[in-house]
mmCIF file of C-alpha atoms and ligand atoms in Angstrom:
data_model
loop_
_atom_site.group_PDB
_atom_site.id
_atom_site.type_symbol
_atom_site.label_atom_id
_atom_site.label_comp_id
_atom_site.label_asym_id
_atom_site.label_seq_id
_atom_site.Cartn_x
_atom_site.Cartn_y
_atom_site.Cartn_z
ATOM 1 C CA MET U 227 -53.654 62.852 -104.586
ATOM 2 C CA ILE U 228 -55.373 61.650 -101.107
ATOM 3 C CA ILE U 229 -52.863 58.209 -101.769
ATOM 4 C CA ASP U 230 -49.026 58.656 -103.059
ATOM 5 C CA LEU U 231 -46.523 56.564 -103.133
ATOM 6 C CA ALA U 232 -44.509 57.530 -105.288
ATOM 7 C CA GLY U 233 -41.280 56.217 -104.276
ATOM 8 C CA LYS U 234 -42.129 53.503 -102.650
ATOM 9 C CA THR U 235 -41.698 50.162 -103.969
ATOM 10 C CA ALA U 236 -44.455 47.322 -103.169
ATOM 11 C CA PHE U 237 -44.194 43.263 -103.955
ATOM 12 C CA VAL U 238 -46.635 41.337 -104.033
ATOM 13 C CA THR U 239 -47.329 37.829 -104.601
ATOM 14 C CA GLY U 240 -49.823 35.987 -106.331
ATOM 15 C CA SER U 241 -49.744 39.643 -108.388
ATOM 16 C CA THR U 242 -51.484 37.983 -112.555
ATOM 17 C CA ARG U 243 -54.834 37.423 -112.085
ATOM 18 C CA GLY U 244 -58.155 38.592 -108.924
ATOM 19 C CA ILE U 245 -57.479 39.792 -106.415
ATOM 20 C CA GLY U 246 -53.271 40.751 -105.780
ATOM 21 C CA LEU U 247 -53.411 42.086 -109.449
ATOM 22 C CA ALA U 248 -55.779 44.454 -108.093
ATOM 23 C CA ILE U 249 -53.679 45.253 -105.390
ATOM 24 C CA ALA U 250 -50.818 45.434 -108.163
ATOM 25 C CA LYS U 251 -52.668 47.919 -110.432
ATOM 26 C CA ALA U 252 -53.725 50.053 -107.081
ATOM 27 C CA LEU U 253 -50.346 50.522 -105.665
ATOM 28 C CA TYR U 254 -49.119 51.353 -109.454
ATOM 29 C CA GLY U 255 -52.188 53.614 -109.573
ATOM 30 C CA ALA U 256 -50.336 55.499 -106.393
ATOM 31 C CA GLY U 257 -47.228 55.717 -107.417
ATOM 32 C CA ALA U 258 -45.908 53.266 -106.459
ATOM 33 C CA LYS U 259 -42.861 50.868 -107.380
ATOM 34 C CA VAL U 260 -44.822 47.428 -108.233
ATOM 35 C CA GLY U 261 -43.046 43.646 -108.319
ATOM 36 C CA VAL U 262 -45.714 41.500 -109.813
ATOM 37 C CA VAL U 263 -44.508 38.382 -108.225
ATOM 38 C CA GLY U 264 -45.801 34.628 -110.378
ATOM 39 C CA ARG U 265 -45.069 31.775 -109.967
ATOM 40 C CA ASP U 266 -44.504 32.100 -114.367
ATOM 41 C CA VAL U 267 -42.204 34.560 -114.588
ATOM 42 C CA GLU U 268 -43.268 35.079 -118.304
ATOM 43 C CA ARG U 269 -46.732 36.099 -117.524
ATOM 44 C CA ALA U 270 -45.272 37.585 -114.333
ATOM 45 C CA ARG U 271 -43.213 39.776 -116.797
ATOM 46 C CA SER U 272 -46.462 40.368 -119.127
ATOM 47 C CA VAL U 273 -48.858 41.894 -116.175
ATOM 48 C CA ALA U 274 -45.834 43.916 -115.016
ATOM 49 C CA ALA U 275 -45.768 45.221 -118.627
ATOM 50 C CA SER U 276 -49.241 45.963 -119.066
ATOM 51 C CA LEU U 277 -48.841 48.564 -115.758
ATOM 52 C CA GLY U 278 -45.445 50.354 -116.551
ATOM 53 C CA ASP U 279 -42.045 51.569 -116.453
ATOM 54 C CA ARG U 280 -42.436 50.927 -112.874
ATOM 55 C CA ALA U 281 -43.535 47.438 -112.447
ATOM 56 C CA ALA U 282 -40.995 44.424 -112.684
ATOM 57 C CA GLY U 283 -42.345 40.758 -113.060
ATOM 58 C CA VAL U 284 -40.755 37.923 -110.959
ATOM 59 C CA ALA U 285 -41.249 34.508 -110.198
ATOM 60 C CA CYS U 286 -41.271 32.000 -107.088
ATOM 61 C CA ASP U 287 -43.534 29.531 -105.586
ATOM 62 C CA VAL U 288 -43.592 31.516 -102.055
ATOM 63 C CA ALA U 289 -43.790 27.577 -100.741
ATOM 64 C CA LYS U 290 -40.145 28.381 -100.860
ATOM 65 C CA ALA U 291 -37.705 30.389 -98.899
ATOM 66 C CA ASP U 292 -34.680 29.646 -101.406
ATOM 67 C CA GLN U 293 -37.137 30.836 -104.512
ATOM 68 C CA VAL U 294 -38.894 33.260 -102.559
ATOM 69 C CA ASP U 295 -35.063 34.730 -101.692
ATOM 70 C CA ALA U 296 -34.475 35.208 -105.142
ATOM 71 C CA ALA U 297 -37.207 36.677 -106.381
ATOM 72 C CA VAL U 298 -36.566 39.110 -103.059
ATOM 73 C CA ALA U 299 -33.318 40.276 -104.366
ATOM 74 C CA ALA U 300 -34.481 39.907 -108.876
ATOM 75 C CA ALA U 301 -37.115 42.492 -107.569
ATOM 76 C CA GLU U 302 -35.122 45.083 -105.641
ATOM 77 C CA ALA U 303 -32.301 45.229 -108.680
ATOM 78 C CA VAL U 304 -34.623 46.284 -110.509
ATOM 79 C CA LEU U 305 -37.506 48.500 -108.080
ATOM 80 C CA GLY U 306 -35.103 49.817 -104.968
ATOM 81 C CA PRO U 307 -35.571 48.231 -101.581
ATOM 82 C CA ILE U 308 -38.752 46.828 -100.918
ATOM 83 C CA ASP U 309 -40.906 49.291 -99.184
ATOM 84 C CA ILE U 310 -44.498 47.286 -99.077
ATOM 85 C CA LEU U 311 -45.367 43.830 -98.610
ATOM 86 C CA VAL U 312 -48.334 42.438 -99.820
ATOM 87 C CA ASN U 313 -49.172 39.109 -98.905
ATOM 88 C CA ASN U 314 -51.733 37.810 -101.021
ATOM 89 C CA ALA U 315 -50.748 33.957 -102.982
ATOM 90 C CA GLY U 316 -53.156 31.479 -101.824
ATOM 91 C CA LEU U 317 -54.674 28.828 -102.919
ATOM 92 C CA THR U 318 -57.591 25.873 -101.033
ATOM 93 C CA ARG U 319 -58.362 22.317 -101.377
ATOM 94 C CA ASP U 320 -61.047 21.973 -99.888
ATOM 95 C CA ASN U 321 -62.320 18.682 -98.483
ATOM 96 C CA ILE U 322 -63.847 17.720 -95.361
ATOM 97 C CA LEU U 323 -61.568 17.257 -92.619
ATOM 98 C CA LEU U 324 -62.726 12.745 -92.848
ATOM 99 C CA ARG U 325 -61.362 13.239 -97.041
ATOM 100 C CA LEU U 326 -58.594 15.639 -96.779
ATOM 101 C CA THR U 327 -55.276 13.838 -97.010
ATOM 102 C CA ASP U 328 -51.520 15.585 -95.350
ATOM 103 C CA ALA U 329 -50.460 16.500 -98.735
ATOM 104 C CA ASP U 330 -53.807 18.709 -98.929
ATOM 105 C CA TRP U 331 -52.972 19.937 -95.939
ATOM 106 C CA ASP U 332 -49.507 20.546 -96.179
ATOM 107 C CA THR U 333 -50.018 22.449 -99.680
ATOM 108 C CA VAL U 334 -52.687 24.919 -98.067
ATOM 109 C CA LEU U 335 -50.395 25.341 -94.866
ATOM 110 C CA ASP U 336 -47.224 25.920 -97.123
ATOM 111 C CA ALA U 337 -48.351 28.049 -99.674
ATOM 112 C CA ASN U 338 -50.767 30.513 -97.420
ATOM 113 C CA LEU U 339 -49.052 31.112 -94.122
ATOM 114 C CA LYS U 340 -44.972 29.395 -94.298
ATOM 115 C CA GLY U 341 -44.684 31.266 -97.755
ATOM 116 C CA ALA U 342 -46.495 34.182 -95.009
ATOM 117 C CA PHE U 343 -43.466 34.041 -93.141
ATOM 118 C CA HIS U 344 -40.747 33.459 -96.287
ATOM 119 C CA THR U 345 -41.587 36.719 -98.014
ATOM 120 C CA ILE U 346 -41.305 38.739 -94.352
ATOM 121 C CA ARG U 347 -38.148 37.829 -93.472
ATOM 122 C CA SER U 348 -36.941 38.664 -97.044
ATOM 123 C CA THR U 349 -38.080 41.811 -96.815
ATOM 124 C CA ILE U 350 -37.886 42.768 -92.731
ATOM 125 C CA LYS U 351 -33.946 43.098 -92.596
ATOM 126 C CA GLY U 352 -34.176 45.955 -95.462
ATOM 127 C CA MET U 353 -37.249 47.788 -93.899
ATOM 128 C CA MET U 354 -35.768 47.942 -90.037
ATOM 129 C CA LYS U 355 -32.857 48.947 -91.798
ATOM 130 C CA ARG U 356 -34.502 52.178 -92.861
ATOM 131 C CA ARG U 357 -36.966 52.375 -89.743
ATOM 132 C CA SER U 358 -40.176 51.594 -92.412
ATOM 133 C CA GLY U 359 -41.899 48.607 -93.636
ATOM 134 C CA ARG U 360 -45.927 48.515 -93.987
ATOM 135 C CA ILE U 361 -46.522 44.722 -94.119
ATOM 136 C CA ILE U 362 -50.345 43.566 -94.808
ATOM 137 C CA ASN U 363 -51.640 39.744 -95.298
ATOM 138 C CA ILE U 364 -54.571 39.023 -97.032
ATOM 139 C CA GLY U 365 -56.281 36.202 -94.322
ATOM 140 C CA SER U 366 -59.690 35.547 -95.031
ATOM 141 C CA ILE U 367 -63.005 35.686 -93.345
ATOM 142 C CA VAL U 368 -62.747 31.802 -92.498
ATOM 143 C CA GLY U 369 -59.822 32.024 -90.384
ATOM 144 C CA LEU U 370 -62.057 34.261 -88.030
ATOM 145 C CA THR U 371 -65.738 31.822 -88.562
ATOM 146 C CA GLY U 372 -63.680 28.761 -88.792
ATOM 147 C CA ASN U 373 -65.917 26.475 -92.644
ATOM 148 C CA LYS U 374 -66.636 22.892 -93.453
ATOM 149 C CA GLY U 375 -64.784 22.423 -96.172
ATOM 150 C CA GLN U 376 -62.399 24.473 -95.151
ATOM 151 C CA ALA U 377 -60.214 22.805 -92.280
ATOM 152 C CA ASN U 378 -57.178 23.197 -93.871
ATOM 153 C CA TYR U 379 -57.315 26.848 -95.277
ATOM 154 C CA ALA U 380 -59.179 28.671 -92.343
ATOM 155 C CA ALA U 381 -56.327 27.075 -90.188
ATOM 156 C CA SER U 382 -53.937 28.626 -92.114
ATOM 157 C CA LYS U 383 -55.770 32.208 -92.592
ATOM 158 C CA ALA U 384 -55.975 32.550 -88.506
ATOM 159 C CA GLY U 385 -52.602 31.819 -88.795
ATOM 160 C CA LEU U 386 -51.651 34.615 -90.048
ATOM 161 C CA ILE U 387 -53.043 36.661 -88.048
ATOM 162 C CA GLY U 388 -50.975 35.357 -85.214
ATOM 163 C CA LEU U 389 -48.299 35.259 -87.445
ATOM 164 C CA THR U 390 -49.242 39.246 -88.194
ATOM 165 C CA LYS U 391 -50.153 40.263 -85.090
ATOM 166 C CA SER U 392 -46.421 38.743 -83.246
ATOM 167 C CA VAL U 393 -44.789 40.878 -86.538
ATOM 168 C CA ALA U 394 -46.900 43.400 -85.131
ATOM 169 C CA LYS U 395 -45.589 43.604 -81.847
ATOM 170 C CA GLU U 396 -41.668 42.637 -82.703
ATOM 171 C CA TYR U 397 -41.093 45.266 -84.959
ATOM 172 C CA ALA U 398 -43.250 47.940 -84.149
ATOM 173 C CA SER U 399 -40.723 49.759 -82.783
ATOM 174 C CA ARG U 400 -38.132 50.332 -86.126
ATOM 175 C CA ASN U 401 -42.125 51.679 -87.371
ATOM 176 C CA ILE U 402 -42.330 49.075 -89.752
ATOM 177 C CA LEU U 403 -46.588 48.635 -88.841
ATOM 178 C CA VAL U 404 -47.901 44.436 -89.727
ATOM 179 C CA ASN U 405 -51.686 44.751 -90.751
ATOM 180 C CA CYS U 406 -54.365 41.730 -92.502
ATOM 181 C CA ILE U 407 -57.197 42.026 -94.569
ATOM 182 C CA ALA U 408 -59.902 39.304 -94.111
ATOM 183 C CA PRO U 409 -62.314 39.649 -97.358
ATOM 184 C CA GLY U 410 -65.650 37.544 -97.354
ATOM 185 C CA PHE U 411 -66.803 36.503 -101.013
ATOM 186 C CA ILE U 412 -64.726 38.077 -103.685
ATOM 187 C CA GLU U 413 -65.802 36.831 -107.255
ATOM 188 C CA THR U 414 -61.978 35.116 -108.714
ATOM 189 C CA ASP U 415 -61.081 32.847 -110.255
ATOM 190 C CA MET U 416 -60.653 30.965 -106.645
ATOM 191 C CA THR U 417 -64.787 31.944 -106.180
ATOM 192 C CA ASP U 418 -64.982 30.964 -109.989
ATOM 193 C CA ALA U 419 -66.297 26.990 -108.750
ATOM 194 C CA LEU U 420 -68.784 27.643 -105.983
ATOM 195 C CA PRO U 421 -71.883 25.809 -107.711
ATOM 196 C CA THR U 422 -75.139 29.289 -108.716
ATOM 197 C CA GLU U 423 -77.307 27.558 -105.606
ATOM 198 C CA ALA U 424 -74.508 28.043 -102.880
ATOM 199 C CA ARG U 425 -73.764 31.067 -104.311
ATOM 200 C CA ALA U 426 -77.749 32.606 -103.950
ATOM 201 C CA THR U 427 -77.538 31.250 -99.864
ATOM 202 C CA LEU U 428 -74.192 33.314 -99.625
ATOM 203 C CA LEU U 429 -75.782 36.144 -101.603
ATOM 204 C CA GLU U 430 -78.703 36.374 -98.474
ATOM 205 C CA GLU U 431 -75.765 37.028 -95.800
ATOM 206 C CA ILE U 432 -74.341 40.092 -97.419
ATOM 207 C CA ALA U 433 -75.991 43.047 -95.291
ATOM 208 C CA LEU U 434 -75.004 45.304 -98.812
ATOM 209 C CA GLY U 435 -76.141 42.314 -100.746
ATOM 210 C CA ARG U 436 -73.882 42.168 -103.288
ATOM 211 C CA LEU U 437 -70.229 39.897 -104.131
ATOM 212 C CA GLY U 438 -67.410 42.027 -102.856
ATOM 213 C CA ARG U 439 -64.585 42.845 -106.028
ATOM 214 C CA PRO U 440 -60.972 43.076 -106.005
ATOM 215 C CA GLU U 441 -61.112 46.359 -105.740
ATOM 216 C CA ASP U 442 -62.524 46.525 -102.596
ATOM 217 C CA VAL U 443 -59.833 44.811 -101.039
ATOM 218 C CA ALA U 444 -57.179 46.404 -103.174
ATOM 219 C CA GLY U 445 -58.044 49.867 -102.182
ATOM 220 C CA THR U 446 -58.510 48.541 -97.857
ATOM 221 C CA VAL U 447 -54.308 47.502 -99.203
ATOM 222 C CA LEU U 448 -54.079 50.929 -100.395
ATOM 223 C CA PHE U 449 -55.344 52.761 -97.372
ATOM 224 C CA LEU U 450 -53.290 50.261 -95.102
ATOM 225 C CA ALA U 451 -49.633 51.346 -97.264
ATOM 226 C CA SER U 452 -50.440 55.342 -96.501
ATOM 227 C CA ASP U 453 -50.496 57.859 -94.460
ATOM 228 C CA LEU U 454 -53.493 58.084 -93.792
ATOM 229 C CA ALA U 455 -52.682 54.473 -91.814
ATOM 230 C CA ALA U 456 -50.001 55.199 -89.602
ATOM 231 C CA TYR U 457 -51.647 54.815 -86.312
ATOM 232 C CA ILE U 458 -52.793 51.665 -86.855
ATOM 233 C CA THR U 459 -50.884 47.754 -86.598
ATOM 234 C CA GLY U 460 -52.047 44.039 -85.608
ATOM 235 C CA GLN U 461 -55.090 44.239 -86.959
ATOM 236 C CA VAL U 462 -57.934 42.166 -88.890
ATOM 237 C CA LEU U 463 -60.109 44.771 -90.990
ATOM 238 C CA VAL U 464 -62.648 42.590 -92.465
ATOM 239 C CA VAL U 465 -63.517 43.435 -95.952
ATOM 240 C CA ASP U 466 -67.077 41.477 -96.591
ATOM 241 C CA GLY U 467 -69.701 44.079 -97.282
ATOM 242 C CA GLY U 468 -71.254 43.057 -93.741
ATOM 243 C CA MET U 469 -71.517 39.186 -94.447
ATOM 244 C CA VAL U 470 -70.405 38.683 -90.147
ATOM 245 C CA ILE U 471 -70.967 41.612 -88.256
HETATM 246 P P1 LIG A 161 -56.725 33.409 -107.244
HETATM 247 O O1 LIG A 161 -56.549 32.511 -106.997
HETATM 248 O O2 LIG A 161 -57.841 34.062 -108.527
HETATM 249 O O3 LIG A 161 -55.048 34.277 -106.619
HETATM 250 C C1 LIG A 161 -54.330 33.563 -106.397
HETATM 251 C C2 LIG A 161 -52.711 34.050 -106.725
HETATM 252 O O4 LIG A 161 -51.501 33.138 -105.687
HETATM 253 C C3 LIG A 161 -52.317 32.969 -108.409
HETATM 254 O O5 LIG A 161 -52.369 34.224 -109.155
HETATM 255 C C4 LIG A 161 -51.646 32.186 -108.351
HETATM 256 O O6 LIG A 161 -51.253 31.473 -108.864
HETATM 257 C C5 LIG A 161 -50.953 32.415 -106.647
HETATM 258 N N1 LIG A 161 -50.132 31.142 -106.154
HETATM 259 C C6 LIG A 161 -50.880 30.818 -105.196
HETATM 260 N N2 LIG A 161 -50.301 29.433 -104.117
HETATM 261 C C7 LIG A 161 -48.641 30.223 -105.105
HETATM 262 C C8 LIG A 161 -47.519 29.865 -104.190
HETATM 263 N N3 LIG A 161 -47.318 28.996 -103.201
HETATM 264 N N4 LIG A 161 -46.649 30.601 -104.821
HETATM 265 C C9 LIG A 161 -46.781 31.946 -105.449
HETATM 266 N N5 LIG A 161 -47.904 31.452 -105.983
HETATM 267 C C10 LIG A 161 -48.806 31.310 -105.535
HETATM 268 O O7 LIG A 161 -57.742 33.695 -105.610
HETATM 269 P P2 LIG A 161 -57.783 35.232 -104.955
HETATM 270 O O8 LIG A 161 -59.361 34.896 -104.979
HETATM 271 O O9 LIG A 161 -57.023 36.580 -106.486
HETATM 272 O O10 LIG A 161 -57.454 35.140 -104.299
HETATM 273 C C11 LIG A 161 -56.266 36.325 -103.042
HETATM 274 C C12 LIG A 161 -56.487 36.111 -101.869
HETATM 275 O O11 LIG A 161 -57.217 36.386 -100.707
HETATM 276 C C13 LIG A 161 -56.119 34.715 -101.243
HETATM 277 O O12 LIG A 161 -54.766 34.911 -100.071
HETATM 278 C C14 LIG A 161 -56.886 33.598 -100.877
HETATM 279 O O13 LIG A 161 -57.071 32.801 -100.002
HETATM 280 C C15 LIG A 161 -57.828 35.552 -100.455
HETATM 281 N N6 LIG A 161 -58.753 35.368 -100.656
HETATM 282 C C16 LIG A 161 -59.861 35.335 -101.322
HETATM 283 C C17 LIG A 161 -61.008 35.058 -101.997
HETATM 284 C C18 LIG A 161 -62.363 35.301 -102.060
HETATM 285 O O14 LIG A 161 -63.311 35.100 -102.381
HETATM 286 N N7 LIG A 161 -61.855 35.125 -103.500
HETATM 287 C C19 LIG A 161 -61.712 35.470 -100.165
HETATM 288 C C20 LIG A 161 -60.928 35.447 -98.834
HETATM 289 C C21 LIG A 161 -59.024 35.516 -98.642
#
């Protein structure tokens, strides 16, 4: 096996469906122990059970620091110290700026950006002690390009890039590598709502001529979590089929 994560423990937020689930499956398949993190504990546990006995389901709203700390402690009690943190949980509240409410802004920034701050703060001490760790933040191509109707979401994903680079610099001396993946258009529940016409227009912009699959992102996470990526930190890897070149 080229990528062998046996003995490592991963903690993947928002991993009961979509991209997060594909990431959890890929890490588990490479031999890692996996903390499946969702907002609903029953769902998280049933997804973990479907992966196998090296997985455990825990619940938290990543926007809530105390819940994150408790979920990290619960996962570590069962699986051991977290080596690989994947900040995947995210949501959208799209609207043109003039119609965005404070609640739309706060909900998106609190989950997508503050959530990553919470999980990093909660796990990084252990990584520092062990002088080893990988943190992978799932951003978005719109964090680089911006997008009409997504000022809040794009700001949260751009913020993740600043967070990634800063934490990469702060903890490189402890051998903690921090990177960001910026997916393009991936087929999941999040993008299901897109009207057929908009989907067709988008497809024309993608050089590889197809929408992305959750597994396309999961493969990149696997790479960044592995020894193959031992000399990569503070980077943004775009996984968009050549949508933005
Ligand atoms: P999804 O909506 O299918 O899954 C997101 C997961 O995050 C859900 O399980 C949801 O419950 C969880 N979540 C949301 N807010 C949370 C919170 N406050 N606390 C805990 N969990 C929370 O979405 P998808 O498509 O799988 O997205 C995963 C990540 O990939 C997100 O960060 C998203 O922004 C990002 N992304 C997705 C793209 C796409 O085209 N689908 C493109 C670029 C980035």
